[in-house]
Amino acid sequence: MKLIGSYTSPFVRKISIIMLEKGIIFEFVNASPYSDDSHVPHYNPLGKVPALVADDQQIWFDSSIIAEFLELRGDAPALLPADPHQSLHIRQLEKLADGVSDAALVIVREQMRPGDQQSEEVLLRNREKIQRSLDMLETMAAEGKWLNNGHLNLADIATGCMIGYLNFRRVVPNWCVERPGLVKLAETLFQRESFARTTPPAA
Ligand SMILES: N[C@@H](CCC(=O)N[C@@H](CS)C(=O)NCC(=O)O)C(=O)O
């Protein structure tokens, strides 16, 4: 099994953590999707990481699909409930956390442009997406049913990777204000070996 990506990506980190938690042995192939000579399009025509090359050489891309593929292998611990309807609730929160990472990535890329070419509208729109989504995740973390219920699941992992990315890129540094449920969840997750071993490199 080969994972193509970079540890600065919250989506790649999500897959690394899933495989570490499940004890799946894999080779990590460091590849930047943004370099001119990137090999990533060879694995994923969209040019995005992560991509996973399975033992039968089948290539899987998009972190949600890879997560589903890994879950279908059946390695313990299960990160989704067997009941498909319950699973859907957790998958939706996984997508919500991933959507925050997407919006944070847009902000990071926008801020890399020369100041006079940056769009205030794009920055504001994505900050608003992030704040609204974090509010919903906070409610879910406080409820403790589909997120933060004491049994690590896919939504917890996606949320931890997203918060790690907000911290790493210093996007929306006030994310933790009045969100004690998310702060507690992040603190608990960051103590796990799988998270500690995949901390993004210093910027
Ligand atoms: N929905 C995708 C998002 C992946 C993604 O956006 N990855 C970023 C790195 S964090 C990337 O490869 N971007 C390159 C590009 O957009 O060209 C997933 O979950 O895998």
Tab-separated table of C-alpha atoms in Angstrom, residues 1-5 7 12-29 51-55 70 73 194 197-198:
chain	number	residue	atom	x	y	z
A	1	MET	CA	0.000	0.000	0.000
A	2	LYS	CA	1.432	3.398	-1.027
A	3	LEU	CA	0.090	6.750	0.160
A	4	ILE	CA	0.902	9.658	-2.127
A	5	GLY	CA	0.845	13.070	-0.483
A	7	TYR	CA	1.919	15.854	5.712
A	12	VAL	CA	-3.430	13.193	3.599
A	13	ARG	CA	-3.058	13.356	7.366
A	14	LYS	CA	-6.587	11.954	7.733
A	15	ILE	CA	-5.639	8.886	5.699
A	16	SER	CA	-2.304	8.424	7.468
A	17	ILE	CA	-4.100	8.509	10.818
A	18	ILE	CA	-6.726	5.992	9.692
A	19	MET	CA	-3.997	3.572	8.588
A	20	LEU	CA	-1.974	4.076	11.785
A	21	GLU	CA	-5.069	3.511	13.935
A	22	LYS	CA	-5.912	0.354	11.983
A	23	GLY	CA	-2.335	-0.888	11.993
A	24	ILE	CA	-2.185	-0.993	8.182
A	25	ILE	CA	1.400	-0.948	6.932
A	26	PHE	CA	2.014	1.574	4.170
A	27	GLU	CA	4.776	3.379	2.342
A	28	PHE	CA	4.536	7.174	2.344
A	29	VAL	CA	5.497	8.845	-0.949
A	51	ALA	CA	-3.991	9.159	-3.629
A	52	LEU	CA	-3.601	5.580	-2.490
A	53	VAL	CA	-2.062	2.748	-4.493
A	54	ALA	CA	-3.565	-0.453	-3.105
A	55	ASP	CA	-1.750	-3.803	-2.971
A	70	LEU	CA	-9.906	1.262	4.034
A	73	ARG	CA	-11.018	-3.942	4.242
A	194	SER	CA	-1.458	8.558	15.342
A	197	ARG	CA	3.248	10.973	14.479
A	198	THR	CA	1.591	12.996	11.699
